[in-house]
XYZ file of C-alpha atoms in Angstrom:
452
model
C 52.548 159.637 89.507
C 53.534 156.601 91.573
C 54.555 154.744 88.414
C 56.770 157.719 87.396
C 58.519 157.679 90.782
C 59.181 153.961 90.485
C 60.682 154.384 87.012
C 62.952 157.216 88.245
C 64.070 155.147 91.240
C 64.826 152.199 88.987
C 66.855 154.400 86.652
C 68.868 155.774 89.581
C 69.675 152.271 90.806
C 70.898 151.313 87.349
C 72.982 154.485 87.130
C 74.975 153.708 90.274
C 75.413 149.973 89.795
C 78.907 148.728 88.841
C 77.677 147.124 85.657
C 76.224 150.407 84.434
C 79.230 152.569 85.319
C 80.915 151.719 82.036
C 83.720 153.728 80.488
C 86.975 155.241 81.719
C 87.599 157.400 84.770
C 90.714 158.988 86.279
C 91.684 158.834 89.949
C 94.520 160.270 92.014
C 95.333 157.655 94.629
C 97.693 157.124 97.549
C 98.839 153.999 99.324
C 101.314 153.198 102.085
C 103.722 150.563 100.741
C 106.232 148.800 102.930
C 109.149 149.094 100.449
C 108.506 152.638 99.172
C 106.550 154.344 101.960
C 103.510 156.517 101.114
C 103.247 156.887 97.342
C 100.876 158.784 95.073
C 99.943 158.058 91.480
C 97.064 158.169 89.018
C 94.850 155.261 88.076
C 92.795 154.914 84.952
C 89.813 152.658 85.608
C 87.905 151.094 82.733
C 84.652 149.246 83.299
C 83.251 147.096 80.510
C 80.223 144.857 81.011
C 80.794 145.022 84.747
C 84.447 143.913 84.607
C 86.953 146.442 85.938
C 90.519 146.981 84.762
C 92.799 149.581 86.346
C 96.306 150.716 85.540
C 98.620 153.442 86.745
C 99.376 156.249 84.307
C 103.104 156.126 85.006
C 105.150 157.915 82.369
C 108.412 155.977 82.333
C 107.088 152.518 81.460
C 108.782 152.594 78.033
C 112.158 152.959 79.758
C 111.562 150.674 82.719
C 110.136 147.740 80.771
C 113.545 147.344 79.107
C 115.264 146.630 82.429
C 116.043 143.005 83.362
C 114.714 143.478 86.908
C 111.379 144.963 85.832
C 108.201 142.959 86.151
C 105.279 142.885 83.746
C 104.986 146.662 83.459
C 103.586 147.081 79.949
C 100.140 147.576 81.518
C 101.490 150.024 84.117
C 103.600 150.077 87.263
C 100.497 149.117 89.221
C 97.535 147.373 87.606
C 94.688 145.132 88.673
C 91.537 143.517 87.360
C 88.322 142.903 89.283
C 84.767 141.676 89.009
C 81.595 142.999 90.727
C 81.069 141.711 94.258
C 78.135 143.907 95.257
C 76.789 147.421 94.789
C 79.744 149.677 93.952
C 82.167 146.941 95.017
C 84.669 144.768 93.174
C 87.152 142.051 94.070
C 90.142 140.996 92.016
C 93.884 140.556 91.787
C 96.976 142.664 91.186
C 98.329 141.971 87.698
C 101.342 144.312 87.447
C 104.185 144.658 88.013
C 103.742 141.188 89.532
C 100.753 138.970 90.115
C 100.817 139.222 93.883
C 97.956 140.317 96.043
C 94.170 140.402 96.157
C 92.198 143.636 96.052
C 88.737 144.617 97.317
C 87.575 147.908 95.807
C 84.665 150.235 96.519
C 83.677 153.239 94.397
C 81.402 155.732 96.112
C 80.745 158.661 93.795
C 84.025 160.564 93.563
C 85.682 158.551 96.338
C 87.539 155.291 95.934
C 88.871 152.967 98.615
C 90.498 149.567 98.373
C 92.174 147.003 100.568
C 95.071 145.039 99.093
C 96.047 141.823 100.846
C 99.558 140.478 100.461
C 102.141 141.409 97.874
C 104.152 144.541 97.192
C 101.185 146.925 97.436
C 99.636 145.391 100.554
C 97.731 148.092 102.433
C 94.878 150.550 102.084
C 94.497 152.511 98.853
C 92.392 155.675 98.741
C 91.615 157.980 95.845
C 89.588 160.843 94.461
C 88.190 161.235 90.977
C 90.027 163.847 88.885
C 89.486 165.314 85.445
C 93.095 164.978 84.260
C 96.282 163.201 85.287
C 98.967 165.846 85.654
C 102.393 164.849 87.091
C 102.222 164.368 90.840
C 105.418 166.423 91.367
C 108.493 167.789 89.598
C 110.755 164.746 89.490
C 113.576 166.416 87.560
C 113.810 169.031 90.321
C 113.675 166.266 92.916
C 116.786 164.699 91.389
C 118.640 167.994 91.709
C 118.123 167.786 95.484
C 118.953 164.068 95.384
C 122.312 164.768 93.711
C 123.131 167.528 96.179
C 122.538 165.293 99.213
C 124.364 162.285 97.781
C 127.443 164.323 96.841
C 127.546 165.979 100.250
C 127.121 162.827 102.345
C 128.340 159.670 100.550
C 131.487 158.232 102.131
C 133.453 158.239 98.863
C 132.606 161.100 96.480
C 135.042 159.629 93.935
C 132.649 156.680 93.521
C 130.110 159.043 91.972
C 132.439 159.407 88.969
C 132.741 155.686 88.359
C 131.160 154.351 85.141
C 128.572 152.253 86.988
C 127.263 155.211 88.985
C 127.295 157.566 86.000
C 125.282 155.053 83.967
C 122.799 154.600 86.818
C 122.368 158.344 87.276
C 121.931 158.938 83.530
C 119.212 156.299 83.324
C 117.499 157.621 86.449
C 117.504 161.048 84.800
C 115.717 159.545 81.796
C 113.096 158.108 84.123
C 112.647 161.436 85.931
C 112.190 163.291 82.654
C 109.243 161.037 81.795
C 107.921 160.492 85.326
C 104.279 161.208 86.119
C 104.154 159.733 89.603
C 106.029 158.365 92.594
C 106.012 154.848 91.168
C 108.064 156.042 88.200
C 110.955 157.403 90.222
C 110.926 154.787 93.001
C 110.645 151.714 90.788
C 113.206 153.370 88.533
C 115.684 153.713 91.373
C 114.993 150.216 92.677
C 115.407 148.489 89.322
C 118.352 150.562 88.142
C 120.543 150.376 91.243
C 122.794 147.293 91.234
C 124.916 147.871 94.389
C 127.714 149.121 92.149
C 129.973 150.785 93.207
C 128.540 150.512 96.750
C 125.689 148.954 98.717
C 123.375 150.463 101.364
C 121.700 152.880 98.955
C 117.897 153.282 99.089
C 115.324 155.852 98.072
C 111.770 156.094 99.382
C 109.127 158.413 100.803
C 108.302 158.857 104.471
C 105.777 160.604 106.680
C 108.682 161.381 109.026
C 111.763 163.463 108.416
C 115.209 161.913 108.769
C 115.649 163.706 112.118
C 112.374 162.283 113.408
C 113.416 158.803 112.343
C 116.851 159.194 113.958
C 115.293 160.090 117.288
C 113.768 156.632 117.672
C 116.682 154.415 116.703
C 118.472 153.983 120.025
C 115.215 152.898 121.667
C 113.727 151.074 118.680
C 112.392 147.617 119.473
C 111.840 144.978 116.801
C 109.064 143.350 118.799
C 109.786 139.681 118.067
C 112.055 136.884 119.267
C 115.212 138.152 117.618
C 117.583 135.980 119.663
C 116.710 132.554 121.029
C 118.588 129.672 122.634
C 117.964 125.962 122.345
C 120.014 122.983 123.412
C 120.867 119.849 121.471
C 122.352 117.365 123.894
C 125.196 119.317 125.515
C 125.474 121.960 122.792
C 123.864 125.431 122.956
C 122.484 126.960 119.756
C 122.036 130.751 119.791
C 120.038 131.962 116.785
C 120.204 135.709 116.097
C 117.792 136.936 113.408
C 118.660 140.639 113.286
C 121.214 143.050 114.714
C 118.623 145.812 115.077
C 116.714 146.730 118.219
C 117.234 147.464 121.895
C 115.197 144.347 122.641
C 117.554 142.264 120.476
C 120.439 143.430 122.661
C 118.454 142.486 125.777
C 117.616 139.079 124.332
C 121.246 138.334 123.449
C 122.397 139.241 126.964
C 119.636 137.068 128.433
C 120.591 134.238 126.063
C 124.169 134.259 127.273
C 122.790 134.066 130.802
C 120.910 130.919 129.824
C 124.058 129.502 128.250
C 126.052 130.224 131.416
C 123.432 128.520 133.576
C 123.414 125.420 131.370
C 127.217 125.331 131.006
C 127.203 123.498 127.649
C 130.282 121.939 126.111
C 130.043 124.021 122.910
C 128.149 126.965 121.416
C 126.799 127.426 117.896
C 125.816 130.972 116.838
C 123.473 130.894 113.854
C 123.696 134.091 111.764
C 122.331 132.663 108.512
C 119.920 135.049 106.834
C 120.692 137.838 109.304
C 120.757 141.018 107.196
C 122.338 143.147 109.920
C 121.066 146.241 111.689
C 123.021 147.909 114.453
C 124.745 147.321 117.751
C 123.439 143.951 118.842
C 126.888 142.953 117.571
C 128.418 144.263 120.787
C 127.021 141.728 123.291
C 127.058 138.990 120.657
C 130.836 139.275 120.316
C 131.852 140.361 123.813
C 130.393 137.389 125.694
C 132.668 134.890 123.915
C 136.013 136.702 123.550
C 138.781 136.292 126.131
C 140.605 139.566 125.568
C 139.983 142.905 123.799
C 139.633 142.604 120.028
C 140.454 145.482 117.718
C 137.955 144.494 115.066
C 138.334 147.259 112.507
C 137.669 150.863 111.651
C 135.217 152.974 109.694
C 136.521 155.702 107.406
C 134.289 158.562 106.349
C 134.100 161.251 103.719
C 136.280 163.377 106.015
C 139.136 160.930 105.390
C 138.377 160.222 101.730
C 138.326 163.881 100.714
C 141.908 164.200 101.947
C 143.377 160.803 101.012
C 143.456 158.485 98.019
C 143.867 155.291 100.060
C 142.598 153.889 103.374
C 144.517 154.491 106.611
C 147.541 152.406 107.443
C 147.387 150.115 110.448
C 149.398 152.654 112.447
C 147.035 155.487 111.482
C 143.975 153.410 112.387
C 145.386 152.440 115.793
C 146.278 156.051 116.519
C 142.543 156.752 116.765
C 140.980 156.275 120.172
C 138.515 153.341 120.321
C 134.985 154.618 119.843
C 132.749 154.336 122.899
C 129.116 154.828 123.717
C 127.552 152.411 121.246
C 124.684 154.780 120.488
C 123.409 154.557 116.925
C 122.731 158.278 116.828
C 126.150 158.997 118.326
C 127.825 156.663 115.864
C 126.211 158.287 112.829
C 127.370 161.650 114.111
C 130.897 160.361 114.700
C 131.374 158.804 111.263
C 130.285 161.989 109.537
C 132.418 164.338 111.615
C 135.640 162.389 112.163
C 137.999 160.675 109.749
C 138.482 157.326 111.525
C 136.138 155.541 113.944
C 137.956 152.620 115.567
C 135.885 149.618 116.724
C 137.078 147.601 119.684
C 135.261 144.820 121.567
C 136.003 143.971 125.206
C 135.157 140.766 127.084
C 131.881 140.766 129.013
C 130.429 138.475 131.670
C 129.070 135.867 131.655
C 131.788 134.714 129.303
C 131.573 131.455 127.374
C 135.042 129.963 126.972
C 134.261 126.714 125.186
C 134.444 126.050 121.417
C 132.260 128.390 119.330
C 130.976 127.808 115.799
C 129.363 130.574 113.726
C 127.010 129.820 110.823
C 126.957 132.174 107.817
C 125.404 132.317 104.364
C 125.133 134.702 101.407
C 122.345 136.642 103.157
C 124.437 137.388 106.253
C 125.137 141.076 105.699
C 126.152 144.447 107.103
C 126.478 144.514 110.912
C 126.278 140.715 110.881
C 129.461 140.684 108.824
C 131.136 142.980 111.348
C 130.258 140.519 114.108
C 131.341 137.472 112.125
C 134.637 139.066 111.162
C 135.328 140.146 114.742
C 134.629 136.631 116.003
C 136.887 135.226 113.291
C 139.616 137.729 114.179
C 139.426 136.747 117.858
C 140.653 133.256 117.072
C 138.068 131.656 119.362
C 135.507 130.684 116.714
C 135.139 128.544 113.602
C 132.973 129.909 110.777
C 130.842 127.378 108.898
C 128.646 127.708 105.818
C 129.209 130.108 102.980
C 130.939 133.468 102.530
C 128.793 136.417 103.610
C 127.110 139.017 101.391
C 129.886 141.620 101.236
C 127.582 144.521 102.096
C 129.443 146.132 104.959
C 129.065 149.920 105.042
C 127.535 152.299 107.546
C 124.290 153.795 106.280
C 122.475 156.963 107.312
C 119.319 158.769 106.146
C 118.835 162.262 104.750
C 115.897 164.393 103.637
C 115.743 165.070 99.920
C 112.510 167.040 99.789
C 108.805 166.597 99.153
C 108.688 163.700 101.615
C 111.526 161.737 100.014
C 114.340 160.177 102.025
C 117.643 158.875 100.680
C 119.633 156.347 102.700
C 123.252 156.082 101.668
C 126.602 154.839 102.952
C 128.474 157.403 105.036
C 131.431 155.231 106.078
C 133.402 152.267 104.759
C 134.612 149.484 107.056
C 138.006 147.786 107.118
C 138.736 144.744 109.229
C 142.072 144.954 111.044
C 142.752 141.300 110.286
C 141.195 140.849 106.859
C 140.826 144.206 105.112
C 137.774 145.599 103.360
C 134.544 143.595 103.652
C 132.337 145.559 101.200
C 132.104 143.680 97.888
C 134.285 140.921 99.389
C 132.423 139.308 102.278
C 133.636 137.372 105.288
C 135.071 133.976 104.325
C 134.267 130.845 106.297
C 136.704 128.326 107.715
C 134.634 125.356 106.615
C 132.546 125.788 103.467
C 129.336 123.833 103.133
C 125.805 124.216 101.821
C 124.106 126.643 104.243
C 121.223 124.163 104.540
C 123.705 121.634 105.913
C 125.705 124.094 108.017
C 123.941 123.285 111.291
C 124.515 119.539 110.918
C 128.147 120.206 110.033
C 128.631 122.475 113.052
C 126.980 119.975 115.407
C 129.312 117.265 114.126
C 132.344 119.535 114.531
C 131.275 120.501 118.029
C 130.853 116.866 119.123
C 134.212 115.905 117.642
C 135.948 118.858 119.315
C 134.430 118.050 122.687
C 135.283 114.338 122.426
C 138.920 115.175 121.672
C 139.211 117.420 124.724
C 137.616 114.909 127.124
């Protein structure tokens, strides 16, 4: 009897060991990704001689693998391989769509959990064993809602009839028709969209509705040193890394206080790599200008549905300058009114020495608004390389089933230089962005020496 019990126990141990769990199994899994939000898909896991190979059962791979921007997706839109690391546990690496990230996996009966370090899928993956992999949701129906929202909210409905958009939408429809999971539709959107005919267009999933996300924006804090000041000899260098966040605004104001206390001979504002955000542009600009600057104006769908061309200068200046500088208030204004006029006014402490602004190809969106306003003021010199040319106002909308679309709701025109979208803000002195700081320091020293 005792020998029988030992044999049974030994057989049970073999049955649950990774090496013995050979064959294929299906799992419905979910993971919170930074780029796409919470996504769901199916994994097929194959175990052979202890080695584990997993791949998503995405349906649109045959379409997506033809795209230039796609990774190695032949094996699936998410795939990994792993080796046993203990009872029911495996460790390995992500192999598709890119080789980026390490994974630690545990299978406990019909439950699966994994931790992915680094890479696109970094986070915690959880899953349950299923008997078949049916589509996660109706993606063709999802695109019907997507089209409805985009048509109702995009700043220029005429752009939706342009060849580039029609091609994109046709291809996305092909992806949706084959889609089995969230990876299909979200990778499809990401790889198909080429910022033509407009930028500021994203598609993802979210635990929060658009309204819930809106509610936090005016008080959102980035939580890092977004604006810092250092001094090189008698020159102040203000580096601004984002235009988003109430704390960024506070840091910029504090930075100008430091500059005023030090009373340097020149100021360099480094906006290289700053992808934009929101209204940190206001203090950034207003503490160096000497008089009010009419920077530009946003035009919305309200205007574009009634006109075939942007407002004239006289029409733009007939609009009252927008006030309040609330992100939520601004989004409301650009969707309800035809023209939103942007004006900056001098603020104290005010730096009145020479100012140099550093730009590169990654300086985008609200950063371009700031750079253009500073250029229009006549009190700054722009150094580096022309900015990204991605200057539209973006807002978010619910599509359904946890999906959110972010799209441009207003176009921006500089009073002095015209449209910035797809054009960018030119610099006064062009140089390799890596050398822009040295160039600006040299210019600052020469300017100061000439005035002394």
